Amino acid sequence: MPSSYSLDDLKKRLQDSSYKLTHQRKVVLEVFVDNPGCHLSAEEVHDILKQKSADIGLATVYRSLELLSAKDIDILQKIEFGDGCSRYELNVTEPNTHQHHHLICTKCKKVMEFSEDMLDTLEADIMEKCGFKVTDHQVKFFGLCEECRKKLAD
Amino acid sequence: MPSSYSLDDLKKRLQDSSYKLTHQRKVVLEVFVDNPGCHLSAEEVHDILKQKSADIGLATVYRSLELLSAKDIDILQKIEFGDGCSRYELNVTEPNTHQHHHLICTKCKKVMEFSEDMLDTLEADIMEKCGFKVTDHQVKFFGLCEECRKKLAD
DNA sequence: GTTGCTGCAAAGCTTTTGCATTAGG
DNA sequence: CCTAATGCAAAAGCTTTGCAGCAAC
């Protein structure tokens, strides 16, 4: 994914929604573009920016994250791993990009990802049985990662 | 589900793990047995107990919820809906009881449930591709419930 | 009797908010 | 220019913790 993609896309989406394209919003997004696959908390985004001397207020980080993950912008995805804070990651919006689910190791707490899109039939089933139109899903699998399983076998 | 099931079960599991069967732990569990299908926060459990004149300290509610949802007891399931607090529900452990997933309406914020166990093949796939042994999963579907869809159609 | 549990209040987190100042369009 | 966004600090949740007293076994 070229980093220009998301930055240009952000610009377009912000302007479409008549939000301002501020320096702070740009650098917050850049953190996610520069750290692909990371599930960052507001504090972590703030720390990364501090190290890059692009120090912005923590409250602004929170406000930017909220905006970027809002329905009309939808550039970030908000996720909860139950570790006491909300985390965010780049939303996968490009064609040919698969939905991904999270594999959370209950031993070492590592979070891995797993690309798959097998939930389509399940979603059709939900529509039929419950009249509920699914627009998004979040799946978390808990268990033991390969490393931890090997350590247990020793 | 007879309420005696879980209470006796709690007693056994606590004793097996050499935890004490205190009055507070009993009444916290009773709240969940008396309110099946509810996703209760610590505050809500505390309020319900206050109304039943079984007033116990909020800190004890938190400690009881943590204990009852710990791996070795596993009577409650901790869930996060992203509304700012952790919620708990009775874990389904009986035979012939289906796993259930949550349908969260993005408009009215209602949380419904959907029983299904279609993730077995997906979990086998994860084991094969990632070497990750899935022991539990949590699935949330976001979308529009029937009511909200009808209102939108009007 | 011991040991672990509870209650209370204080502290620790993450997150939100009010308001004066700044900057984007 | 005008309005929205930022920064700072204070406040507002939810949750955890320290410690003296109490209760389960």
Short mmCIF file of C-alpha atoms (C1' of nucleotides) in Angstrom, two decimals:
data_model
loop_
_atom_site.label_atom_id
_atom_site.label_comp_id
_atom_site.label_asym_id
_atom_site.label_seq_id
_atom_site.Cartn_x
_atom_site.Cartn_y
_atom_site.Cartn_z
CA MET A 1 0.00 0.00 0.00
CA PRO A 2 1.65 3.29 -1.04
CA SER A 3 1.57 5.77 1.81
CA SER A 4 0.34 8.43 -0.57
CA TYR A 5 -2.83 6.44 -0.98
CA SER A 6 -4.09 6.98 2.52
CA LEU A 7 -2.84 10.53 2.87
CA ASP A 8 -4.55 11.62 -0.32
CA ASP A 9 -7.57 9.62 0.63
CA LEU A 10 -7.67 11.29 4.03
CA LYS A 11 -7.49 14.69 2.38
CA LYS A 12 -10.34 13.87 0.07
CA ARG A 13 -12.53 12.38 2.77
CA LEU A 14 -11.89 15.23 5.18
CA GLN A 15 -12.73 17.82 2.54
CA ASP A 16 -15.80 15.89 1.47
CA SER A 17 -17.00 16.06 5.04
CA SER A 18 -15.86 19.67 5.48
CA TYR A 19 -13.32 18.83 8.16
CA LYS A 20 -10.03 20.68 8.17
CA LEU A 21 -6.83 19.00 7.09
CA THR A 22 -4.65 20.01 10.00
CA HIS A 23 -1.01 19.18 10.59
CA GLN A 24 -1.97 17.14 13.65
CA ARG A 25 -4.39 14.95 11.76
CA LYS A 26 -1.80 14.35 9.06
CA VAL A 27 0.94 13.24 11.47
CA VAL A 28 -1.44 10.97 13.40
CA LEU A 29 -2.35 9.19 10.19
CA GLU A 30 1.32 9.00 9.18
CA VAL A 31 2.05 7.06 12.37
CA PHE A 32 -0.33 4.33 11.23
CA VAL A 33 0.98 4.37 7.65
CA ASP A 34 4.58 4.10 8.97
CA ASN A 35 3.68 1.30 11.39
CA PRO A 36 1.61 -1.13 9.37
CA GLY A 37 0.02 -3.98 11.25
CA CYS A 38 0.35 -2.25 14.62
CA HIS A 39 -2.54 -1.92 17.03
CA LEU A 40 -1.70 1.41 18.61
CA SER A 41 -3.25 3.07 21.62
CA ALA A 42 -3.62 6.85 21.93
CA GLU A 43 -0.70 6.94 24.37
CA GLU A 44 1.51 4.96 21.98
CA VAL A 45 0.66 7.26 19.05
CA HIS A 46 1.48 10.21 21.29
CA ASP A 47 4.84 8.67 22.31
CA ILE A 48 5.80 7.90 18.71
CA LEU A 49 5.06 11.48 17.73
CA LYS A 50 7.06 12.77 20.68
CA GLN A 51 10.09 10.80 19.47
CA LYS A 52 9.64 12.25 16.00
CA SER A 53 9.59 15.73 17.56
CA ALA A 54 6.10 16.12 16.18
CA ASP A 55 4.80 16.63 19.69
CA ILE A 56 1.08 17.29 19.74
CA GLY A 57 -1.33 17.32 22.67
CA LEU A 58 -2.62 13.97 23.93
CA ALA A 59 -6.17 15.30 23.82
CA THR A 60 -5.69 16.08 20.16
CA VAL A 61 -4.48 12.54 19.54
CA TYR A 62 -7.70 11.26 21.11
CA ARG A 63 -9.77 13.67 19.04
CA SER A 64 -7.93 12.73 15.84
CA LEU A 65 -8.35 9.01 16.49
CA GLU A 66 -12.05 9.49 17.10
CA LEU A 67 -12.43 11.46 13.88
CA LEU A 68 -10.36 9.10 11.73
CA SER A 69 -12.36 6.11 12.94
CA ALA A 70 -15.76 7.79 12.62
CA LYS A 71 -18.23 6.26 10.19
CA ASP A 72 -17.97 9.05 7.61
CA ILE A 73 -14.16 8.99 7.50
CA ASP A 74 -13.52 5.34 8.35
CA ILE A 75 -9.75 5.36 7.85
CA LEU A 76 -8.96 3.78 11.21
CA GLN A 77 -10.59 0.82 12.89
CA LYS A 78 -11.10 0.90 16.66
CA ILE A 79 -10.41 -2.38 18.42
CA GLU A 80 -10.59 -3.54 22.03
CA PHE A 81 -8.31 -6.29 23.25
CA GLY A 82 -9.35 -5.95 26.88
CA ASP A 83 -5.99 -4.56 27.99
CA GLY A 84 -7.48 -1.40 29.43
CA CYS A 85 -7.31 0.91 26.43
CA SER A 86 -8.76 1.30 22.96
CA ARG A 87 -6.47 0.50 20.09
CA TYR A 88 -6.58 1.55 16.46
CA GLU A 89 -5.29 0.17 13.18
CA LEU A 90 -5.53 1.18 9.53
CA ASN A 91 -8.80 0.07 8.07
CA VAL A 92 -8.45 -2.15 5.05
CA THR A 93 -10.54 -0.49 2.38
CA GLU A 94 -8.76 -1.33 -0.83
CA PRO A 95 -10.18 -3.86 -3.23
CA ASN A 96 -8.52 -7.28 -3.05
CA THR A 97 -7.55 -6.68 0.53
CA HIS A 98 -8.89 -9.31 2.87
CA GLN A 99 -10.64 -8.78 6.13
CA HIS A 100 -8.41 -9.94 8.97
CA HIS A 101 -9.12 -11.38 12.36
CA HIS A 102 -7.04 -11.35 15.52
CA LEU A 103 -5.40 -14.31 17.17
CA ILE A 104 -4.66 -13.46 20.78
CA CYS A 105 -2.32 -15.79 22.68
CA THR A 106 -3.63 -16.21 26.22
CA LYS A 107 -0.13 -17.06 27.45
CA CYS A 108 2.25 -14.48 25.96
CA LYS A 109 -0.49 -11.93 25.04
CA LYS A 110 0.90 -11.63 21.52
CA VAL A 111 -1.64 -10.53 18.91
CA MET A 112 -1.33 -12.09 15.47
CA GLU A 113 -3.47 -11.65 12.43
CA PHE A 114 -5.27 -14.05 10.21
CA SER A 115 -6.73 -13.14 6.84
CA GLU A 116 -9.89 -14.91 5.93
CA ASP A 117 -13.32 -14.16 4.72
CA MET A 118 -15.37 -17.14 5.65
CA LEU A 119 -18.09 -15.28 7.43
CA ASP A 120 -20.18 -14.38 4.40
CA THR A 121 -22.44 -17.41 4.69
CA LEU A 122 -22.80 -16.80 8.41
CA GLU A 123 -23.82 -13.21 7.76
CA ALA A 124 -26.41 -14.29 5.20
CA ASP A 125 -27.75 -16.67 7.83
CA ILE A 126 -28.04 -13.88 10.38
CA MET A 127 -29.97 -11.74 7.91
CA GLU A 128 -32.40 -14.57 7.25
CA LYS A 129 -32.92 -15.63 10.87
CA CYS A 130 -32.73 -12.30 12.68
CA GLY A 131 -33.43 -9.64 10.06
CA PHE A 132 -30.16 -8.06 11.13
CA LYS A 133 -28.12 -6.52 8.30
CA VAL A 134 -24.45 -7.03 9.12
CA THR A 135 -22.20 -4.23 7.90
CA ASP A 136 -19.05 -5.09 9.81
CA HIS A 137 -17.65 -7.75 12.06
CA GLN A 138 -14.88 -8.16 14.57
CA VAL A 139 -13.57 -11.60 15.37
CA LYS A 140 -11.10 -12.51 18.08
CA PHE A 141 -9.71 -15.96 18.62
CA PHE A 142 -8.08 -16.81 21.92
CA GLY A 143 -5.67 -19.67 22.30
CA LEU A 144 -2.02 -20.68 22.25
CA CYS A 145 0.42 -19.52 19.60
CA GLU A 146 2.90 -21.94 18.06
CA GLU A 147 5.79 -20.76 20.24
CA CYS A 148 3.89 -21.13 23.50
CA ARG A 149 2.63 -24.55 22.47
CA LYS A 150 6.21 -25.67 21.76
CA LYS A 151 7.39 -24.35 25.11
CA LEU A 152 4.60 -26.25 26.85
CA ALA A 153 5.58 -29.44 25.03
CA ASP A 154 9.15 -29.22 26.37
CA MET B 1 -31.03 -23.84 33.23
CA PRO B 2 -31.82 -24.50 36.90
CA SER B 3 -30.24 -21.87 39.08
CA SER B 4 -29.01 -24.60 41.40
CA TYR B 5 -26.77 -25.79 38.61
CA SER B 6 -24.51 -22.81 38.62
CA LEU B 7 -24.55 -22.24 42.34
CA ASP B 8 -23.53 -25.80 43.09
CA ASP B 9 -21.06 -25.66 40.30
CA LEU B 10 -19.59 -22.47 41.69
CA LYS B 11 -19.26 -24.08 45.11
CA LYS B 12 -17.46 -27.07 43.66
CA ARG B 13 -15.15 -25.01 41.49
CA LEU B 14 -14.29 -22.62 44.28
CA GLN B 15 -13.52 -25.43 46.69
CA ASP B 16 -11.50 -27.25 44.08
CA SER B 17 -9.40 -24.14 43.70
CA SER B 18 -9.30 -23.51 47.47
CA TYR B 19 -11.16 -20.23 47.22
CA LYS B 20 -13.69 -19.39 49.90
CA LEU B 21 -17.40 -19.52 49.21
CA THR B 22 -18.35 -16.14 50.60
CA HIS B 23 -21.81 -14.58 50.78
CA GLN B 24 -20.66 -11.83 48.39
CA ARG B 25 -19.52 -14.25 45.72
CA LYS B 26 -22.79 -16.13 45.99
CA VAL B 27 -25.00 -13.06 45.54
CA VAL B 28 -22.93 -11.78 42.61
CA LEU B 29 -23.42 -15.07 40.82
CA GLU B 30 -27.13 -15.04 41.67
CA VAL B 31 -27.50 -11.74 39.85
CA PHE B 32 -26.36 -13.40 36.63
CA VAL B 33 -28.50 -16.48 37.20
CA ASP B 34 -31.54 -14.24 37.85
CA ASN B 35 -30.84 -12.07 34.78
CA PRO B 36 -30.14 -14.52 31.98
CA GLY B 37 -28.96 -13.04 28.71
CA CYS B 38 -27.88 -9.78 30.31
CA HIS B 39 -24.47 -8.25 29.73
CA LEU B 40 -23.91 -6.58 33.06
CA SER B 41 -21.23 -4.14 34.10
CA ALA B 42 -19.78 -4.05 37.61
CA GLU B 43 -21.80 -0.91 38.36
CA GLU B 44 -25.02 -2.57 37.20
CA VAL B 45 -24.39 -5.66 39.31
CA HIS B 46 -23.74 -3.37 42.26
CA ASP B 47 -27.00 -1.46 41.63
CA ILE B 48 -29.05 -4.64 41.33
CA LEU B 49 -27.66 -5.87 44.64
CA LYS B 50 -28.38 -2.52 46.26
CA GLN B 51 -32.04 -2.82 45.23
CA LYS B 52 -32.14 -6.33 46.67
CA SER B 53 -30.74 -4.92 49.94
CA ALA B 54 -27.75 -7.19 49.42
CA ASP B 55 -25.50 -4.19 49.37
CA ILE B 56 -21.85 -5.12 49.02
CA GLY B 57 -18.84 -2.95 48.25
CA LEU B 58 -18.23 -2.02 44.62
CA ALA B 59 -14.60 -3.10 44.95
CA THR B 60 -15.80 -6.54 46.04
CA VAL B 61 -18.06 -6.71 42.98
CA TYR B 62 -15.02 -6.03 40.81
CA ARG B 63 -12.99 -8.66 42.67
CA SER B 64 -15.79 -11.22 42.42
CA LEU B 65 -16.26 -10.61 38.70
CA GLU B 66 -12.55 -11.03 38.13
CA LEU B 67 -12.50 -14.28 40.09
CA LEU B 68 -15.62 -15.73 38.49
CA SER B 69 -14.28 -15.02 35.01
CA ALA B 70 -10.76 -16.29 35.71
CA LYS B 71 -9.53 -19.25 33.71
CA ASP B 72 -9.70 -21.74 36.59
CA ILE B 73 -13.28 -20.80 37.56
CA ASP B 74 -14.64 -19.73 34.18
CA ILE B 75 -18.26 -19.21 35.25
CA LEU B 76 -18.54 -15.73 33.77
CA GLN B 77 -17.39 -14.45 30.42
CA LYS B 78 -15.88 -10.98 30.16
CA ILE B 79 -16.95 -9.02 27.09
CA GLU B 80 -16.14 -5.57 25.74
CA PHE B 81 -18.67 -3.70 23.65
CA GLY B 82 -16.63 -0.53 23.52
CA ASP B 83 -19.04 1.44 25.71
CA GLY B 84 -16.40 2.33 28.27
CA CYS B 85 -16.75 -0.54 30.69
CA SER B 86 -16.24 -4.29 30.85
CA ARG B 87 -19.35 -6.43 30.85
CA TYR B 88 -19.95 -9.95 32.00
CA GLU B 89 -22.37 -12.73 31.21
CA LEU B 90 -22.86 -16.33 32.31
CA ASN B 91 -20.53 -18.59 30.41
CA VAL B 92 -22.33 -21.34 28.54
CA THR B 93 -20.73 -24.53 29.71
CA GLU B 94 -23.55 -27.04 29.61
CA PRO B 95 -23.77 -29.67 26.92
CA ASN B 96 -26.25 -28.89 24.12
CA THR B 97 -25.84 -25.19 24.74
CA HIS B 98 -24.64 -23.31 21.71
CA GLN B 99 -21.94 -20.76 21.57
CA HIS B 100 -23.47 -17.37 20.87
CA HIS B 101 -22.25 -14.27 19.12
CA HIS B 102 -23.28 -10.67 19.53
CA LEU B 103 -25.14 -8.53 17.04
CA ILE B 104 -24.59 -4.87 17.86
CA CYS B 105 -26.86 -2.34 16.16
CA THR B 106 -24.78 0.69 15.20
CA LYS B 107 -27.88 2.89 15.26
CA CYS B 108 -29.79 2.07 18.46
CA LYS B 109 -26.82 0.36 20.21
CA LYS B 110 -28.99 -2.64 21.06
CA VAL B 111 -27.09 -5.89 21.59
CA MET B 112 -28.77 -9.06 20.36
CA GLU B 113 -27.52 -12.61 20.36
CA PHE B 114 -27.13 -15.17 17.69
CA SER B 115 -26.50 -18.84 18.37
CA GLU B 116 -24.33 -20.57 15.89
CA ASP B 117 -21.27 -22.69 15.74
CA MET B 118 -19.98 -22.30 12.27
CA LEU B 119 -16.47 -21.39 13.22
CA ASP B 120 -15.13 -24.91 13.66
CA THR B 121 -13.80 -25.19 10.13
CA LEU B 122 -12.30 -21.72 10.41
CA GLU B 123 -10.50 -22.73 13.60
CA ALA B 124 -9.13 -25.86 11.97
CA ASP B 125 -7.86 -23.66 9.15
CA ILE B 126 -6.09 -21.36 11.61
CA MET B 127 -4.37 -24.33 13.26
CA GLU B 128 -3.15 -25.55 9.91
CA LYS B 129 -1.99 -22.20 8.54
CA CYS B 130 -0.70 -20.49 11.68
CA GLY B 131 -0.02 -23.27 14.17
CA PHE B 132 -2.27 -21.37 16.56
CA LYS B 133 -4.49 -23.56 18.76
CA VAL B 134 -7.79 -21.75 19.25
CA THR B 135 -9.40 -22.37 22.63
CA ASP B 136 -12.04 -19.65 22.58
CA HIS B 137 -13.46 -17.03 20.29
CA GLN B 138 -15.43 -13.83 20.53
CA VAL B 139 -17.38 -12.62 17.54
CA LYS B 140 -19.16 -9.31 17.18
CA PHE B 141 -21.25 -8.32 14.21
CA PHE B 142 -22.06 -4.69 13.65
CA GLY B 143 -24.98 -3.56 11.54
CA LEU B 144 -28.61 -2.54 11.55
CA CYS B 145 -31.27 -4.40 13.47
CA GLU B 146 -34.67 -5.11 11.90
CA GLU B 147 -36.38 -2.21 13.70
CA CYS B 148 -33.82 0.36 12.63
CA ARG B 149 -33.87 -0.89 9.07
CA LYS B 150 -37.65 -0.51 8.99
CA LYS B 151 -37.44 2.99 10.41
CA LEU B 152 -34.91 3.92 7.73
CA ALA B 153 -37.20 2.55 5.03
CA ASP B 154 -40.05 4.80 6.16
"C1'" DG C 1 -6.96 -19.97 65.12
"C1'" DT C 2 -5.31 -18.85 60.26
"C1'" DT C 3 -5.72 -17.31 56.13
"C1'" DG C 4 -8.01 -15.18 52.88
"C1'" DC C 5 -11.85 -11.81 51.93
"C1'" DT C 6 -14.32 -7.46 52.49
"C1'" DG C 7 -15.09 -2.50 52.95
"C1'" DC C 8 -13.73 1.87 52.57
"C1'" DA C 9 -11.26 5.46 50.78
"C1'" DA C 10 -7.52 6.86 48.16
"C1'" DA C 11 -5.01 6.46 44.08
"C1'" DG C 12 -4.27 5.15 39.21
"C1'" DC C 13 -5.73 4.64 34.71
"C1'" DT C 14 -7.70 6.09 30.30
"C1'" DT C 15 -10.57 9.34 28.20
"C1'" DT C 16 -13.35 13.63 27.93
"C1'" DT C 17 -14.24 18.50 28.39
"C1'" DG C 18 -13.99 23.77 29.02
"C1'" DC C 19 -11.94 27.60 27.41
"C1'" DA C 20 -8.60 30.77 25.66
"C1'" DT C 21 -5.57 30.75 21.65
"C1'" DT C 22 -4.26 29.43 17.00
"C1'" DA C 23 -4.69 28.19 12.25
"C1'" DG C 24 -7.06 26.27 8.11
"C1'" DG C 25 -10.13 27.42 4.14
"C1'" DC D 1 -12.08 36.78 8.53
"C1'" DC D 2 -14.66 33.13 10.53
"C1'" DT D 3 -15.15 28.93 12.22
"C1'" DA D 4 -13.27 24.90 13.63
"C1'" DA D 5 -9.24 22.71 15.83
"C1'" DT D 6 -5.61 22.74 19.32
"C1'" DG D 7 -3.34 22.81 23.90
"C1'" DC D 8 -3.51 22.74 28.48
"C1'" DA D 9 -5.27 21.54 32.69
"C1'" DA D 10 -8.99 20.04 35.19
"C1'" DA D 11 -12.53 16.73 35.62
"C1'" DA D 12 -14.82 12.57 34.84
"C1'" DG D 13 -15.36 8.00 34.40
"C1'" DC D 14 -13.89 2.91 35.36
"C1'" DT D 15 -10.90 0.01 37.91
"C1'" DT D 16 -7.29 -1.21 41.26
"C1'" DT D 17 -5.01 -1.12 45.66
"C1'" DG D 18 -3.59 -0.59 50.74
"C1'" DC D 19 -4.87 -1.70 55.01
"C1'" DA D 20 -7.57 -2.58 59.14
"C1'" DG D 21 -11.28 -5.48 60.51
"C1'" DC D 22 -14.08 -9.66 59.59
"C1'" DA D 23 -15.54 -14.17 58.14
"C1'" DA D 24 -14.90 -18.78 56.08
"C1'" DC D 25 -12.95 -23.22 56.89
#
